[in-house]
């Protein structure tokens, strides 16, 4: 359309003067009396009609020419676009082939093994998170706990090992539970004992400040009648309890524990690993003489080498202990005392 307009504009300077001369001729002839004015009118009308026919013909010709040019342009553009699309598809196909080749190359290198390790670790972490959420929900649903409970996992015990302890408490109904360490787990165990309707918990804590915080936590849940937090500073282990473990590694002050009798369940979750090599070893030699015949020891963090090693020492020194490994997040070994 724009092309047609440009052609008309170019023709106007040529056609306009000629058109004016043609239309002026009858008027000039009439003015000189060579023809009548009636003939002037008829002649002018004939000329106007002829001019109109010529103009329409010229416009039709120009339009057809523009249409042909437009059709040619469209075909050209279509061919160009088709070529571009074909080239893009070829380039995309080449790029995909290159990616496939790189992936195939990577499969033969060490990187996929590292990636697979990360993927496996992520999958394992996802399973752990899911299992802990399930255990947390089961604990809340089973125990009559407060709306806001102290968090578990991390430094605290994980929900799955607390679930294990709750099952043992409900099965055995121990009169006395001893916990090596204190904190959030002490509150949960307290609720389990209250639901069982029998027994009490004595949690021993080496850090005086943390022992006070644990007491505050117990009081906030109104569990003072069920849970007792005792401060037992770390001290050298008496020789009769060392059992081959380095005397340089301290344990809880045994003087704080002399009154404990009839222990049915021991949860070994302290002292901290940083205390020393096999720092939790004295739990069995110190507390076993004060236990009932069928007492149970639950060792948390049993996936660590130190805990597995000290567990082997327990079994070697005390043939009446039988170990069961539980698939908890941090590993849990259950040692059951069988006295005939």
PDB file of N, CA and C in Angstrom, residues 1-96:
ATOM      1  N   UNK A   1       0.832  -1.202   0.000  1.00  0.00           N
ATOM      2  CA  UNK A   1       0.000   0.000   0.000  1.00  0.00           C
ATOM      3  C   UNK A   1       0.866   1.251   0.000  1.00  0.00           C
ATOM      4  N   UNK A   2       1.888   1.240   0.793  1.00  0.00           N
ATOM      5  CA  UNK A   2       2.798   2.394   0.834  1.00  0.00           C
ATOM      6  C   UNK A   2       3.489   2.584  -0.508  1.00  0.00           C
ATOM      7  N   UNK A   3       3.839   1.457  -1.170  1.00  0.00           N
ATOM      8  CA  UNK A   3       4.487   1.529  -2.480  1.00  0.00           C
ATOM      9  C   UNK A   3       3.550   2.155  -3.502  1.00  0.00           C
ATOM     10  N   UNK A   4       2.249   1.793  -3.446  1.00  0.00           N
ATOM     11  CA  UNK A   4       1.268   2.351  -4.376  1.00  0.00           C
ATOM     12  C   UNK A   4       1.132   3.855  -4.186  1.00  0.00           C
ATOM     13  N   UNK A   5       1.107   4.273  -2.951  1.00  0.00           N
ATOM     14  CA  UNK A   5       0.986   5.706  -2.675  1.00  0.00           C
ATOM     15  C   UNK A   5       2.195   6.471  -3.201  1.00  0.00           C
ATOM     16  N   UNK A   6       3.362   5.883  -3.044  1.00  0.00           N
ATOM     17  CA  UNK A   6       4.582   6.556  -3.540  1.00  0.00           C
ATOM     18  C   UNK A   6       4.532   6.709  -5.059  1.00  0.00           C
ATOM     19  N   UNK A   7       4.061   5.707  -5.792  1.00  0.00           N
ATOM     20  CA  UNK A   7       3.986   5.789  -7.255  1.00  0.00           C
ATOM     21  C   UNK A   7       2.989   6.875  -7.696  1.00  0.00           C
ATOM     22  N   UNK A   8       1.843   6.925  -6.984  1.00  0.00           N
ATOM     23  CA  UNK A   8       0.843   7.956  -7.344  1.00  0.00           C
ATOM     24  C   UNK A   8       1.402   9.355  -7.140  1.00  0.00           C
ATOM     25  N   UNK A   9       2.127   9.511  -6.023  1.00  0.00           N
ATOM     26  CA  UNK A   9       2.722  10.838  -5.755  1.00  0.00           C
ATOM     27  C   UNK A   9       3.749  11.203  -6.831  1.00  0.00           C
ATOM     28  N   UNK A  10       4.493  10.210  -7.354  1.00  0.00           N
ATOM     29  CA  UNK A  10       5.483  10.500  -8.389  1.00  0.00           C
ATOM     30  C   UNK A  10       4.809  10.845  -9.735  1.00  0.00           C
ATOM     31  N   UNK A  11       3.628  10.253 -10.013  1.00  0.00           N
ATOM     32  CA  UNK A  11       2.952  10.501 -11.291  1.00  0.00           C
ATOM     33  C   UNK A  11       2.170  11.806 -11.309  1.00  0.00           C
ATOM     34  N   UNK A  12       1.731  12.299 -10.171  1.00  0.00           N
ATOM     35  CA  UNK A  12       0.919  13.513 -10.117  1.00  0.00           C
ATOM     36  C   UNK A  12       1.567  14.709 -10.807  1.00  0.00           C
ATOM     37  N   UNK A  13       2.858  15.001 -10.595  1.00  0.00           N
ATOM     38  CA  UNK A  13       3.454  16.172 -11.274  1.00  0.00           C
ATOM     39  C   UNK A  13       3.407  16.087 -12.795  1.00  0.00           C
ATOM     40  N   UNK A  14       3.344  14.832 -13.340  1.00  0.00           N
ATOM     41  CA  UNK A  14       3.308  14.673 -14.791  1.00  0.00           C
ATOM     42  C   UNK A  14       1.871  14.693 -15.335  1.00  0.00           C
ATOM     43  N   UNK A  15       0.982  14.050 -14.594  1.00  0.00           N
ATOM     44  CA  UNK A  15      -0.388  13.900 -15.094  1.00  0.00           C
ATOM     45  C   UNK A  15      -1.209  15.163 -14.894  1.00  0.00           C
ATOM     46  N   UNK A  16      -0.999  15.900 -13.807  1.00  0.00           N
ATOM     47  CA  UNK A  16      -1.840  17.066 -13.478  1.00  0.00           C
ATOM     48  C   UNK A  16      -1.801  18.147 -14.575  1.00  0.00           C
ATOM     49  N   UNK A  17      -0.593  18.570 -15.052  1.00  0.00           N
ATOM     50  CA  UNK A  17      -0.594  19.610 -16.103  1.00  0.00           C
ATOM     51  C   UNK A  17      -1.302  19.161 -17.388  1.00  0.00           C
ATOM     52  N   UNK A  18      -1.077  17.895 -17.764  1.00  0.00           N
ATOM     53  CA  UNK A  18      -1.717  17.393 -18.993  1.00  0.00           C
ATOM     54  C   UNK A  18      -3.223  17.362 -18.826  1.00  0.00           C
ATOM     55  N   UNK A  19      -3.696  16.960 -17.631  1.00  0.00           N
ATOM     56  CA  UNK A  19      -5.138  16.908 -17.381  1.00  0.00           C
ATOM     57  C   UNK A  19      -5.762  18.292 -17.441  1.00  0.00           C
ATOM     58  N   UNK A  20      -5.078  19.274 -16.879  1.00  0.00           N
ATOM     59  CA  UNK A  20      -5.592  20.641 -16.886  1.00  0.00           C
ATOM     60  C   UNK A  20      -5.686  21.185 -18.338  1.00  0.00           C
ATOM     61  N   UNK A  21      -4.683  20.882 -19.144  1.00  0.00           N
ATOM     62  CA  UNK A  21      -4.678  21.340 -20.547  1.00  0.00           C
ATOM     63  C   UNK A  21      -5.836  20.731 -21.319  1.00  0.00           C
ATOM     64  N   UNK A  22      -6.098  19.428 -21.097  1.00  0.00           N
ATOM     65  CA  UNK A  22      -7.190  18.757 -21.806  1.00  0.00           C
ATOM     66  C   UNK A  22      -8.528  19.367 -21.424  1.00  0.00           C
ATOM     67  N   UNK A  23      -8.733  19.577 -20.094  1.00  0.00           N
ATOM     68  CA  UNK A  23     -10.017  20.128 -19.644  1.00  0.00           C
ATOM     69  C   UNK A  23     -10.184  21.595 -20.074  1.00  0.00           C
ATOM     70  N   UNK A  24      -9.078  22.330 -20.205  1.00  0.00           N
ATOM     71  CA  UNK A  24      -9.167  23.755 -20.589  1.00  0.00           C
ATOM     72  C   UNK A  24      -9.487  23.938 -22.081  1.00  0.00           C
ATOM     73  N   UNK A  25      -9.200  22.926 -22.913  1.00  0.00           N
ATOM     74  CA  UNK A  25      -9.372  23.060 -24.384  1.00  0.00           C
ATOM     75  C   UNK A  25     -10.816  23.374 -24.776  1.00  0.00           C
ATOM     76  N   UNK A  26     -11.872  22.675 -24.346  1.00  0.00           N
ATOM     77  CA  UNK A  26     -13.255  23.016 -24.753  1.00  0.00           C
ATOM     78  C   UNK A  26     -13.646  24.414 -24.324  1.00  0.00           C
ATOM     79  N   UNK A  27     -13.160  24.809 -23.120  1.00  0.00           N
ATOM     80  CA  UNK A  27     -13.534  26.145 -22.627  1.00  0.00           C
ATOM     81  C   UNK A  27     -12.911  27.211 -23.523  1.00  0.00           C
ATOM     82  N   UNK A  28     -11.662  27.031 -23.924  1.00  0.00           N
ATOM     83  CA  UNK A  28     -10.976  28.008 -24.795  1.00  0.00           C
ATOM     84  C   UNK A  28     -11.677  28.070 -26.144  1.00  0.00           C
ATOM     85  N   UNK A  29     -12.027  26.890 -26.693  1.00  0.00           N
ATOM     86  CA  UNK A  29     -12.703  26.865 -27.992  1.00  0.00           C
ATOM     87  C   UNK A  29     -14.071  27.539 -27.906  1.00  0.00           C
ATOM     88  N   UNK A  30     -14.770  27.330 -26.785  1.00  0.00           N
ATOM     89  CA  UNK A  30     -16.069  27.983 -26.612  1.00  0.00           C
ATOM     90  C   UNK A  30     -15.921  29.483 -26.492  1.00  0.00           C
ATOM     91  N   UNK A  31     -14.834  29.918 -25.823  1.00  0.00           N
ATOM     92  CA  UNK A  31     -14.597  31.343 -25.655  1.00  0.00           C
ATOM     93  C   UNK A  31     -14.354  32.040 -26.992  1.00  0.00           C
ATOM     94  N   UNK A  32     -13.715  31.365 -27.902  1.00  0.00           N
ATOM     95  CA  UNK A  32     -13.478  31.948 -29.231  1.00  0.00           C
ATOM     96  C   UNK A  32     -14.659  31.759 -30.176  1.00  0.00           C
ATOM     97  N   UNK A  33     -15.710  31.110 -29.716  1.00  0.00           N
ATOM     98  CA  UNK A  33     -16.903  30.931 -30.546  1.00  0.00           C
ATOM     99  C   UNK A  33     -16.761  29.831 -31.566  1.00  0.00           C
ATOM    100  N   UNK A  34     -15.764  29.017 -31.443  1.00  0.00           N
ATOM    101  CA  UNK A  34     -15.550  27.943 -32.414  1.00  0.00           C
ATOM    102  C   UNK A  34     -16.538  26.807 -32.184  1.00  0.00           C
ATOM    103  N   UNK A  35     -17.004  26.633 -30.939  1.00  0.00           N
ATOM    104  CA  UNK A  35     -18.040  25.637 -30.620  1.00  0.00           C
ATOM    105  C   UNK A  35     -19.017  26.290 -29.682  1.00  0.00           C
ATOM    106  N   UNK A  36     -20.224  25.717 -29.611  1.00  0.00           N
ATOM    107  CA  UNK A  36     -21.228  26.295 -28.718  1.00  0.00           C
ATOM    108  C   UNK A  36     -20.931  25.880 -27.286  1.00  0.00           C
ATOM    109  N   UNK A  37     -21.594  26.642 -26.354  1.00  0.00           N
ATOM    110  CA  UNK A  37     -21.358  26.315 -24.925  1.00  0.00           C
ATOM    111  C   UNK A  37     -21.981  24.969 -24.567  1.00  0.00           C
ATOM    112  N   UNK A  38     -23.020  24.582 -25.259  1.00  0.00           N
ATOM    113  CA  UNK A  38     -23.587  23.236 -25.028  1.00  0.00           C
ATOM    114  C   UNK A  38     -22.575  22.173 -25.388  1.00  0.00           C
ATOM    115  N   UNK A  39     -21.880  22.388 -26.495  1.00  0.00           N
ATOM    116  CA  UNK A  39     -20.838  21.428 -26.881  1.00  0.00           C
ATOM    117  C   UNK A  39     -19.673  21.453 -25.893  1.00  0.00           C
ATOM    118  N   UNK A  40     -19.441  22.676 -25.307  1.00  0.00           N
ATOM    119  CA  UNK A  40     -18.365  22.764 -24.286  1.00  0.00           C
ATOM    120  C   UNK A  40     -18.708  21.864 -23.104  1.00  0.00           C
ATOM    121  N   UNK A  41     -19.989  21.947 -22.632  1.00  0.00           N
ATOM    122  CA  UNK A  41     -20.399  21.138 -21.461  1.00  0.00           C
ATOM    123  C   UNK A  41     -20.301  19.652 -21.776  1.00  0.00           C
ATOM    124  N   UNK A  42     -20.838  19.280 -22.969  1.00  0.00           N
ATOM    125  CA  UNK A  42     -20.788  17.851 -23.336  1.00  0.00           C
ATOM    126  C   UNK A  42     -19.352  17.373 -23.461  1.00  0.00           C
ATOM    127  N   UNK A  43     -18.503  18.180 -24.080  1.00  0.00           N
ATOM    128  CA  UNK A  43     -17.097  17.783 -24.249  1.00  0.00           C
ATOM    129  C   UNK A  43     -16.380  17.637 -22.916  1.00  0.00           C
ATOM    130  N   UNK A  44     -16.666  18.603 -22.011  1.00  0.00           N
ATOM    131  CA  UNK A  44     -16.009  18.532 -20.692  1.00  0.00           C
ATOM    132  C   UNK A  44     -16.444  17.276 -19.947  1.00  0.00           C
ATOM    133  N   UNK A  45     -17.764  16.930 -20.048  1.00  0.00           N
ATOM    134  CA  UNK A  45     -18.251  15.726 -19.358  1.00  0.00           C
ATOM    135  C   UNK A  45     -17.594  14.474 -19.918  1.00  0.00           C
ATOM    136  N   UNK A  46     -17.466  14.445 -21.266  1.00  0.00           N
ATOM    137  CA  UNK A  46     -16.811  13.281 -21.889  1.00  0.00           C
ATOM    138  C   UNK A  46     -15.365  13.164 -21.425  1.00  0.00           C
ATOM    139  N   UNK A  47     -14.683  14.317 -21.365  1.00  0.00           N
ATOM    140  CA  UNK A  47     -13.286  14.303 -20.913  1.00  0.00           C
ATOM    141  C   UNK A  47     -13.177  13.837 -19.453  1.00  0.00           C
ATOM    142  N   UNK A  48     -14.114  14.307 -18.586  1.00  0.00           N
ATOM    143  CA  UNK A  48     -14.082  13.889 -17.170  1.00  0.00           C
ATOM    144  C   UNK A  48     -14.288  12.375 -17.038  1.00  0.00           C
ATOM    145  N   UNK A  49     -15.264  11.872 -17.850  1.00  0.00           N
ATOM    146  CA  UNK A  49     -15.503  10.427 -17.803  1.00  0.00           C
ATOM    147  C   UNK A  49     -14.287   9.642 -18.282  1.00  0.00           C
ATOM    148  N   UNK A  50     -13.661  10.164 -19.341  1.00  0.00           N
ATOM    149  CA  UNK A  50     -12.455   9.478 -19.829  1.00  0.00           C
ATOM    150  C   UNK A  50     -11.337   9.522 -18.820  1.00  0.00           C
ATOM    151  N   UNK A  51     -11.197  10.695 -18.171  1.00  0.00           N
ATOM    152  CA  UNK A  51     -10.144  10.812 -17.154  1.00  0.00           C
ATOM    153  C   UNK A  51     -10.385   9.855 -16.003  1.00  0.00           C
ATOM    154  N   UNK A  52     -11.692   9.735 -15.645  1.00  0.00           N
ATOM    155  CA  UNK A  52     -12.011   8.834 -14.538  1.00  0.00           C
ATOM    156  C   UNK A  52     -11.685   7.389 -14.908  1.00  0.00           C
ATOM    157  N   UNK A  53     -12.034   7.010 -16.139  1.00  0.00           N
ATOM    158  CA  UNK A  53     -11.723   5.642 -16.586  1.00  0.00           C
ATOM    159  C   UNK A  53     -10.220   5.401 -16.596  1.00  0.00           C
ATOM    160  N   UNK A  54      -9.497   6.388 -17.109  1.00  0.00           N
ATOM    161  CA  UNK A  54      -8.028   6.252 -17.129  1.00  0.00           C
ATOM    162  C   UNK A  54      -7.462   6.132 -15.724  1.00  0.00           C
ATOM    163  N   UNK A  55      -8.003   6.973 -14.802  1.00  0.00           N
ATOM    164  CA  UNK A  55      -7.500   6.935 -13.427  1.00  0.00           C
ATOM    165  C   UNK A  55      -7.774   5.579 -12.783  1.00  0.00           C
ATOM    166  N   UNK A  56      -8.994   5.067 -13.030  1.00  0.00           N
ATOM    167  CA  UNK A  56      -9.312   3.747 -12.464  1.00  0.00           C
ATOM    168  C   UNK A  56      -8.424   2.649 -13.048  1.00  0.00           C
ATOM    169  N   UNK A  57      -8.184   2.750 -14.352  1.00  0.00           N
ATOM    170  CA  UNK A  57      -7.308   1.764 -14.986  1.00  0.00           C
ATOM    171  C   UNK A  57      -5.900   1.819 -14.427  1.00  0.00           C
ATOM    172  N   UNK A  58      -5.424   3.073 -14.308  1.00  0.00           N
ATOM    173  CA  UNK A  58      -4.069   3.222 -13.764  1.00  0.00           C
ATOM    174  C   UNK A  58      -3.991   2.689 -12.338  1.00  0.00           C
ATOM    175  N   UNK A  59      -5.035   2.986 -11.502  1.00  0.00           N
ATOM    176  CA  UNK A  59      -5.033   2.511 -10.111  1.00  0.00           C
ATOM    177  C   UNK A  59      -5.066   0.991 -10.064  1.00  0.00           C
ATOM    178  N   UNK A  60      -5.879   0.389 -10.972  1.00  0.00           N
ATOM    179  CA  UNK A  60      -5.953  -1.076 -11.000  1.00  0.00           C
ATOM    180  C   UNK A  60      -4.616  -1.682 -11.375  1.00  0.00           C
ATOM    181  N   UNK A  61      -3.982  -1.068 -12.361  1.00  0.00           N
ATOM    182  CA  UNK A  61      -2.663  -1.578 -12.780  1.00  0.00           C
ATOM    183  C   UNK A  61      -1.645  -1.482 -11.658  1.00  0.00           C
ATOM    184  N   UNK A  62      -1.635  -0.301 -11.013  1.00  0.00           N
ATOM    185  CA  UNK A  62      -0.692  -0.129  -9.901  1.00  0.00           C
ATOM    186  C   UNK A  62      -0.992  -1.096  -8.754  1.00  0.00           C
ATOM    187  N   UNK A  63      -2.296  -1.331  -8.495  1.00  0.00           N
ATOM    188  CA  UNK A  63      -2.656  -2.253  -7.396  1.00  0.00           C
ATOM    189  C   UNK A  63      -2.209  -3.667  -7.709  1.00  0.00           C
ATOM    190  N   UNK A  64      -2.447  -4.103  -8.944  1.00  0.00           N
ATOM    191  CA  UNK A  64      -2.012  -5.456  -9.314  1.00  0.00           C
ATOM    192  C   UNK A  64      -0.506  -5.603  -9.212  1.00  0.00           C
ATOM    193  N   UNK A  65       0.192  -4.556  -9.627  1.00  0.00           N
ATOM    194  CA  UNK A  65       1.655  -4.610  -9.550  1.00  0.00           C
ATOM    195  C   UNK A  65       2.104  -4.703  -8.096  1.00  0.00           C
ATOM    196  N   UNK A  66       1.453  -3.916  -7.210  1.00  0.00           N
ATOM    197  CA  UNK A  66       1.819  -3.942  -5.785  1.00  0.00           C
ATOM    198  C   UNK A  66       1.516  -5.302  -5.171  1.00  0.00           C
ATOM    199  N   UNK A  67       0.365  -5.901  -5.595  1.00  0.00           N
ATOM    200  CA  UNK A  67       0.007  -7.220  -5.078  1.00  0.00           C
ATOM    201  C   UNK A  67       1.046  -8.247  -5.486  1.00  0.00           C
ATOM    202  N   UNK A  68       1.488  -8.174  -6.779  1.00  0.00           N
ATOM    203  CA  UNK A  68       2.522  -9.113  -7.234  1.00  0.00           C
ATOM    204  C   UNK A  68       3.798  -8.938  -6.430  1.00  0.00           C
ATOM    205  N   UNK A  69       4.188  -7.667  -6.210  1.00  0.00           N
ATOM    206  CA  UNK A  69       5.402  -7.416  -5.429  1.00  0.00           C
ATOM    207  C   UNK A  69       5.245  -7.918  -3.988  1.00  0.00           C
ATOM    208  N   UNK A  70       4.039  -7.706  -3.412  1.00  0.00           N
ATOM    209  CA  UNK A  70       3.799  -8.179  -2.053  1.00  0.00           C
ATOM    210  C   UNK A  70       3.872  -9.699  -1.975  1.00  0.00           C
ATOM    211  N   UNK A  71       3.285 -10.363  -2.983  1.00  0.00           N
ATOM    212  CA  UNK A  71       3.320 -11.826  -3.022  1.00  0.00           C
ATOM    213  C   UNK A  71       4.755 -12.327  -3.112  1.00  0.00           C
ATOM    214  N   UNK A  72       5.536 -11.642  -3.978  1.00  0.00           N
ATOM    215  CA  UNK A  72       6.958 -12.016  -4.100  1.00  0.00           C
ATOM    216  C   UNK A  72       7.691 -11.820  -2.772  1.00  0.00           C
ATOM    217  N   UNK A  73       7.396 -10.701  -2.104  1.00  0.00           N
ATOM    218  CA  UNK A  73       8.044 -10.411  -0.818  1.00  0.00           C
ATOM    219  C   UNK A  73       7.681 -11.459   0.225  1.00  0.00           C
ATOM    220  N   UNK A  74       6.370 -11.835   0.250  1.00  0.00           N
ATOM    221  CA  UNK A  74       5.921 -12.843   1.223  1.00  0.00           C
ATOM    222  C   UNK A  74       6.628 -14.170   0.990  1.00  0.00           C
ATOM    223  N   UNK A  75       6.719 -14.587  -0.310  1.00  0.00           N
ATOM    224  CA  UNK A  75       7.410 -15.833  -0.607  1.00  0.00           C
ATOM    225  C   UNK A  75       8.864 -15.789  -0.169  1.00  0.00           C
ATOM    226  N   UNK A  76       9.480 -14.632  -0.413  1.00  0.00           N
ATOM    227  CA  UNK A  76      10.887 -14.470  -0.025  1.00  0.00           C
ATOM    228  C   UNK A  76      11.048 -14.569   1.490  1.00  0.00           C
ATOM    229  N   UNK A  77      10.168 -13.859   2.210  1.00  0.00           N
ATOM    230  CA  UNK A  77      10.246 -13.882   3.678  1.00  0.00           C
ATOM    231  C   UNK A  77       9.962 -15.283   4.213  1.00  0.00           C
ATOM    232  N   UNK A  78       8.979 -15.939   3.615  1.00  0.00           N
ATOM    233  CA  UNK A  78       8.655 -17.300   4.059  1.00  0.00           C
ATOM    234  C   UNK A  78       9.845 -18.229   3.886  1.00  0.00           C
ATOM    235  N   UNK A  79      10.498 -18.113   2.718  1.00  0.00           N
ATOM    236  CA  UNK A  79      11.669 -18.942   2.453  1.00  0.00           C
ATOM    237  C   UNK A  79      12.785 -18.642   3.458  1.00  0.00           C
ATOM    238  N   UNK A  80      12.935 -17.346   3.764  1.00  0.00           N
ATOM    239  CA  UNK A  80      13.977 -16.948   4.723  1.00  0.00           C
ATOM    240  C   UNK A  80      13.694 -17.510   6.116  1.00  0.00           C
ATOM    241  N   UNK A  81      12.416 -17.358   6.543  1.00  0.00           N
ATOM    242  CA  UNK A  81      12.043 -17.872   7.873  1.00  0.00           C
ATOM    243  C   UNK A  81      12.220 -19.378   7.934  1.00  0.00           C
ATOM    244  N   UNK A  82      11.803 -20.060   6.851  1.00  0.00           N
ATOM    245  CA  UNK A  82      11.950 -21.519   6.821  1.00  0.00           C
ATOM    246  C   UNK A  82      13.407 -21.931   6.944  1.00  0.00           C
ATOM    247  N   UNK A  83      14.267 -21.197   6.207  1.00  0.00           N
ATOM    248  CA  UNK A  83      15.698 -21.502   6.276  1.00  0.00           C
ATOM    249  C   UNK A  83      16.240 -21.268   7.681  1.00  0.00           C
ATOM    250  N   UNK A  84      15.777 -20.153   8.311  1.00  0.00           N
ATOM    251  CA  UNK A  84      16.250 -19.852   9.668  1.00  0.00           C
ATOM    252  C   UNK A  84      15.798 -20.915  10.662  1.00  0.00           C
ATOM    253  N   UNK A  85      14.500 -21.301  10.538  1.00  0.00           N
ATOM    254  CA  UNK A  85      14.002 -22.332  11.443  1.00  0.00           C
ATOM    255  C   UNK A  85      14.734 -23.640  11.255  1.00  0.00           C
ATOM    256  N   UNK A  86      14.988 -23.983  10.005  1.00  0.00           N
ATOM    257  CA  UNK A  86      15.723 -25.208   9.740  1.00  0.00           C
ATOM    258  C   UNK A  86      17.117 -25.157  10.327  1.00  0.00           C
ATOM    259  N   UNK A  87      17.775 -23.966  10.152  1.00  0.00           N
ATOM    260  CA  UNK A  87      19.122 -23.817  10.715  1.00  0.00           C
ATOM    261  C   UNK A  87      19.093 -23.883  12.247  1.00  0.00           C
ATOM    262  N   UNK A  88      18.036 -23.236  12.870  1.00  0.00           N
ATOM    263  CA  UNK A  88      17.931 -23.266  14.326  1.00  0.00           C
ATOM    264  C   UNK A  88      17.716 -24.691  14.831  1.00  0.00           C
ATOM    265  N   UNK A  89      16.879 -25.437  14.087  1.00  0.00           N
ATOM    266  CA  UNK A  89      16.659 -26.821  14.509  1.00  0.00           C
ATOM    267  C   UNK A  89      17.935 -27.632  14.417  1.00  0.00           C
ATOM    268  N   UNK A  90      18.692 -27.392  13.378  1.00  0.00           N
ATOM    269  CA  UNK A  90      19.958 -28.106  13.242  1.00  0.00           C
ATOM    270  C   UNK A  90      20.914 -27.735  14.368  1.00  0.00           C
ATOM    271  N   UNK A  91      20.971 -26.417  14.667  1.00  0.00           N
ATOM    272  CA  UNK A  91      21.855 -25.979  15.745  1.00  0.00           C
ATOM    273  C   UNK A  91      21.404 -26.547  17.092  1.00  0.00           C
ATOM    274  N   UNK A  92      20.066 -26.586  17.320  1.00  0.00           N
ATOM    275  CA  UNK A  92      19.561 -27.154  18.558  1.00  0.00           C
ATOM    276  C   UNK A  92      19.892 -28.640  18.651  1.00  0.00           C
ATOM    277  N   UNK A  93      19.738 -29.327  17.536  1.00  0.00           N
ATOM    278  CA  UNK A  93      20.057 -30.756  17.524  1.00  0.00           C
ATOM    279  C   UNK A  93      21.533 -30.978  17.828  1.00  0.00           C
ATOM    280  N   UNK A  94      22.388 -30.127  17.216  1.00  0.00           N
ATOM    281  CA  UNK A  94      23.828 -30.245  17.500  1.00  0.00           C
ATOM    282  C   UNK A  94      24.117 -29.987  18.977  1.00  0.00           C
ATOM    283  N   UNK A  95      23.443 -28.935  19.548  1.00  0.00           N
ATOM    284  CA  UNK A  95      23.666 -28.613  20.966  1.00  0.00           C
ATOM    285  C   UNK A  95      23.257 -29.767  21.874  1.00  0.00           C
ATOM    286  N   UNK A  96      22.112 -30.395  21.553  1.00  0.00           N
ATOM    287  CA  UNK A  96      21.667 -31.534  22.354  1.00  0.00           C
ATOM    288  C   UNK A  96      22.642 -32.694  22.242  1.00  0.00           C
TER     289      UNK A  96
END
